[in-house]
Amino acid sequence: MNDRKEMIDLQVNKQIFFTHCEQEPMIRQVWKLLSPQIEEKDAHLSLNLSVPVINYVKVYLENILFNLINNAITYTRPGVVPEIRIETWKEEDNIVLMVQDNGIAIDLEKHQDQLFRYKTMFHRGYGSNGVGLFKIRNQIRIFGGNIEVKSESGRGSSF
């Protein structure tokens, strides 16, 4: 219930301020927060930030990055070193932020319609609550953005 209330509050909050968010320091901070899991799995990060600064609500962008990076570290393939790549670029009038991993992926043929639904989980036994993708989708859409996913078994996912 609190998660749904938070989404409603997000939609009606008029005190939201956009700021210039420097991507690399923000990503490095999230990476530092997740360091125990990163060290345990020996995860690697690569950045290609053609757009180094994004004008967005800082707390929301931090949450989006945290959830996507955390998922990339959580849903890894056994025996495969996690490789996480984060890129930004301009596409027409839009800025694209992509988080890509080489994890276990999501079967899109089976789960496409459920992808960003509340409390939906695609992999059992990982300690997730099925709220992360739901929240970030709302944090992106509320400002007219969009989130897409490409996912292929054995190759990973891109958000």
mmCIF file of C-alpha atoms in Angstrom:
data_model
loop_
_atom_site.group_PDB
_atom_site.id
_atom_site.type_symbol
_atom_site.label_atom_id
_atom_site.label_comp_id
_atom_site.label_asym_id
_atom_site.label_seq_id
_atom_site.Cartn_x
_atom_site.Cartn_y
_atom_site.Cartn_z
ATOM 1 C CA MET A 1 0.000 0.000 0.000
ATOM 2 C CA ASN A 2 2.869 2.386 0.808
ATOM 3 C CA ASP A 3 4.370 1.788 -2.649
ATOM 4 C CA ARG A 4 1.110 2.729 -4.349
ATOM 5 C CA LYS A 5 0.695 5.786 -2.125
ATOM 6 C CA GLU A 6 4.217 6.865 -3.074
ATOM 7 C CA MET A 7 3.305 6.651 -6.784
ATOM 8 C CA ILE A 8 0.185 8.775 -6.257
ATOM 9 C CA ASP A 9 2.209 11.323 -4.263
ATOM 10 C CA LEU A 10 4.728 11.398 -7.113
ATOM 11 C CA GLN A 11 1.997 12.218 -9.616
ATOM 12 C CA VAL A 12 0.517 15.101 -7.595
ATOM 13 C CA ASN A 13 3.715 16.566 -6.137
ATOM 14 C CA LYS A 14 4.160 20.096 -7.468
ATOM 15 C CA GLN A 15 7.373 20.714 -5.465
ATOM 16 C CA ILE A 16 9.558 18.712 -7.860
ATOM 17 C CA PHE A 17 12.662 20.470 -9.135
ATOM 18 C CA PHE A 18 14.843 19.458 -12.035
ATOM 19 C CA THR A 19 18.596 19.863 -11.572
ATOM 20 C CA HIS A 20 21.678 19.176 -13.631
ATOM 21 C CA CYS A 21 22.619 15.606 -12.669
ATOM 22 C CA GLU A 22 26.198 14.689 -13.468
ATOM 23 C CA GLN A 23 26.000 11.059 -14.500
ATOM 24 C CA GLU A 24 29.418 9.689 -13.639
ATOM 25 C CA PRO A 25 29.506 10.841 -9.982
ATOM 26 C CA MET A 26 25.918 9.683 -9.526
ATOM 27 C CA ILE A 27 26.657 6.251 -11.018
ATOM 28 C CA ARG A 28 29.851 5.931 -8.947
ATOM 29 C CA GLN A 29 27.884 6.746 -5.786
ATOM 30 C CA VAL A 30 25.301 4.043 -6.550
ATOM 31 C CA TRP A 31 28.136 1.633 -7.355
ATOM 32 C CA LYS A 32 29.678 2.423 -3.950
ATOM 33 C CA LEU A 33 26.360 1.802 -2.167
ATOM 34 C CA LEU A 34 26.178 -1.631 -3.802
ATOM 35 C CA SER A 35 29.846 -2.479 -3.155
ATOM 36 C CA PRO A 36 29.218 -5.551 -0.937
ATOM 37 C CA GLN A 37 27.243 -7.288 -3.730
ATOM 38 C CA ILE A 38 29.672 -6.014 -6.373
ATOM 39 C CA GLU A 39 32.697 -7.362 -4.513
ATOM 40 C CA GLU A 40 30.976 -10.676 -3.826
ATOM 41 C CA LYS A 41 30.264 -11.196 -7.520
ATOM 42 C CA ASP A 42 33.344 -9.362 -8.849
ATOM 43 C CA ALA A 43 31.079 -7.250 -11.070
ATOM 44 C CA HIS A 44 32.586 -4.895 -13.649
ATOM 45 C CA LEU A 45 31.268 -1.520 -14.723
ATOM 46 C CA SER A 46 31.909 0.300 -17.991
ATOM 47 C CA LEU A 47 30.644 3.757 -18.892
ATOM 48 C CA ASN A 48 30.123 5.516 -22.195
ATOM 49 C CA LEU A 49 28.479 8.803 -21.280
ATOM 50 C CA SER A 50 28.097 10.844 -24.448
ATOM 51 C CA VAL A 51 25.658 13.001 -22.483
ATOM 52 C CA PRO A 52 27.450 13.550 -19.161
ATOM 53 C CA VAL A 53 24.718 15.698 -17.556
ATOM 54 C CA ILE A 54 20.984 14.984 -17.518
ATOM 55 C CA ASN A 55 18.453 17.559 -16.358
ATOM 56 C CA TYR A 56 16.156 15.534 -14.091
ATOM 57 C CA VAL A 57 14.847 15.202 -10.549
ATOM 58 C CA LYS A 58 17.989 14.054 -8.751
ATOM 59 C CA VAL A 59 16.373 11.729 -6.209
ATOM 60 C CA TYR A 60 14.362 9.988 -8.943
ATOM 61 C CA LEU A 61 17.346 9.573 -11.240
ATOM 62 C CA GLU A 62 19.375 8.148 -8.349
ATOM 63 C CA ASN A 63 16.557 5.695 -7.622
ATOM 64 C CA ILE A 64 16.275 4.684 -11.291
ATOM 65 C CA LEU A 65 20.018 4.045 -11.490
ATOM 66 C CA PHE A 66 20.052 2.228 -8.150
ATOM 67 C CA ASN A 67 17.240 -0.129 -9.144
ATOM 68 C CA LEU A 68 18.621 -0.916 -12.593
ATOM 69 C CA ILE A 69 22.195 -1.439 -11.364
ATOM 70 C CA ASN A 70 21.002 -3.464 -8.372
ATOM 71 C CA ASN A 71 18.932 -5.694 -10.662
ATOM 72 C CA ALA A 72 21.921 -6.152 -12.978
ATOM 73 C CA ILE A 73 24.047 -7.280 -10.030
ATOM 74 C CA THR A 74 21.314 -9.419 -8.474
ATOM 75 C CA TYR A 75 20.115 -11.368 -11.516
ATOM 76 C CA THR A 76 23.426 -12.799 -12.672
ATOM 77 C CA ARG A 77 24.218 -16.082 -14.365
ATOM 78 C CA PRO A 78 26.128 -18.630 -12.278
ATOM 79 C CA GLY A 79 29.795 -18.783 -13.216
ATOM 80 C CA VAL A 80 29.635 -15.604 -15.331
ATOM 81 C CA VAL A 81 31.303 -12.396 -14.169
ATOM 82 C CA PRO A 82 28.660 -9.643 -14.192
ATOM 83 C CA GLU A 83 29.378 -6.988 -16.821
ATOM 84 C CA ILE A 84 27.309 -3.843 -16.453
ATOM 85 C CA ARG A 85 27.465 -1.151 -19.106
ATOM 86 C CA ILE A 86 25.874 2.256 -18.734
ATOM 87 C CA GLU A 87 25.566 4.585 -21.698
ATOM 88 C CA THR A 88 23.955 7.917 -22.473
ATOM 89 C CA TRP A 89 23.390 9.495 -25.868
ATOM 90 C CA LYS A 90 21.075 11.860 -27.724
ATOM 91 C CA GLU A 91 18.449 10.501 -30.063
ATOM 92 C CA GLU A 92 16.649 13.353 -31.837
ATOM 93 C CA ASP A 93 15.368 15.583 -28.996
ATOM 94 C CA ASN A 94 15.627 12.842 -26.368
ATOM 95 C CA ILE A 95 18.380 11.720 -24.066
ATOM 96 C CA VAL A 96 18.735 7.960 -23.744
ATOM 97 C CA LEU A 97 20.126 6.364 -20.594
ATOM 98 C CA MET A 98 20.805 2.642 -20.971
ATOM 99 C CA VAL A 99 21.794 0.122 -18.323
ATOM 100 C CA GLN A 100 22.865 -3.160 -19.897
ATOM 101 C CA ASP A 101 23.929 -6.399 -18.240
ATOM 102 C CA ASN A 102 24.916 -9.957 -19.122
ATOM 103 C CA GLY A 103 22.634 -11.571 -16.546
ATOM 104 C CA ILE A 104 19.890 -14.182 -16.644
ATOM 105 C CA ALA A 105 17.505 -11.964 -18.624
ATOM 106 C CA ILE A 106 13.706 -11.922 -18.682
ATOM 107 C CA ASP A 107 11.691 -14.122 -21.002
ATOM 108 C CA LEU A 108 9.878 -11.352 -22.877
ATOM 109 C CA GLU A 109 7.706 -13.745 -24.873
ATOM 110 C CA LYS A 110 6.300 -14.997 -21.597
ATOM 111 C CA HIS A 111 6.391 -11.827 -19.449
ATOM 112 C CA GLN A 112 6.168 -8.794 -21.791
ATOM 113 C CA ASP A 113 2.678 -7.793 -20.597
ATOM 114 C CA GLN A 114 3.640 -8.097 -16.914
ATOM 115 C CA LEU A 115 7.007 -6.382 -17.140
ATOM 116 C CA PHE A 116 6.344 -3.203 -15.157
ATOM 117 C CA ARG A 117 3.380 -4.354 -13.079
ATOM 118 C CA TYR A 118 3.240 -3.913 -9.322
ATOM 119 C CA LYS A 119 4.605 -6.850 -7.275
ATOM 120 C CA THR A 120 5.462 -8.906 -10.371
ATOM 121 C CA MET A 121 8.520 -11.151 -10.127
ATOM 122 C CA PHE A 122 10.103 -13.124 -12.949
ATOM 123 C CA HIS A 123 12.743 -15.076 -11.031
ATOM 124 C CA ARG A 124 12.199 -16.704 -7.644
ATOM 125 C CA GLY A 125 14.843 -17.038 -4.954
ATOM 126 C CA TYR A 126 16.525 -13.649 -5.361
ATOM 127 C CA GLY A 127 14.891 -11.830 -2.452
ATOM 128 C CA SER A 128 13.130 -9.265 -4.612
ATOM 129 C CA ASN A 129 9.722 -7.756 -3.914
ATOM 130 C CA GLY A 130 8.599 -6.985 -7.476
ATOM 131 C CA VAL A 131 8.324 -3.231 -6.941
ATOM 132 C CA GLY A 132 11.547 -1.775 -8.418
ATOM 133 C CA LEU A 133 10.624 -1.793 -12.106
ATOM 134 C CA PHE A 134 7.109 -0.593 -11.285
ATOM 135 C CA LYS A 135 8.497 2.395 -9.350
ATOM 136 C CA ILE A 136 11.090 3.452 -11.875
ATOM 137 C CA ARG A 137 8.632 3.205 -14.742
ATOM 138 C CA ASN A 138 6.396 5.659 -12.909
ATOM 139 C CA GLN A 139 9.347 7.919 -12.071
ATOM 140 C CA ILE A 140 10.175 8.033 -15.781
ATOM 141 C CA ARG A 141 6.668 8.324 -17.232
ATOM 142 C CA ILE A 142 5.532 11.072 -14.877
ATOM 143 C CA PHE A 143 7.839 13.457 -16.769
ATOM 144 C CA GLY A 144 6.943 12.203 -20.247
ATOM 145 C CA GLY A 145 9.782 9.701 -20.566
ATOM 146 C CA ASN A 146 9.640 6.072 -21.592
ATOM 147 C CA ILE A 147 11.369 2.882 -20.524
ATOM 148 C CA GLU A 148 11.925 -0.074 -22.811
ATOM 149 C CA VAL A 149 13.614 -3.397 -22.317
ATOM 150 C CA LYS A 150 15.486 -5.771 -24.548
ATOM 151 C CA SER A 151 16.259 -9.107 -23.000
ATOM 152 C CA GLU A 152 17.669 -12.308 -24.398
ATOM 153 C CA SER A 153 18.314 -15.485 -22.445
ATOM 154 C CA GLY A 154 22.019 -16.134 -22.084
ATOM 155 C CA ARG A 155 22.899 -12.601 -23.182
ATOM 156 C CA GLY A 156 21.312 -10.310 -20.578
ATOM 157 C CA SER A 157 19.034 -7.297 -20.560
ATOM 158 C CA SER A 158 19.095 -3.636 -21.578
ATOM 159 C CA PHE A 159 16.827 -1.033 -20.009
#
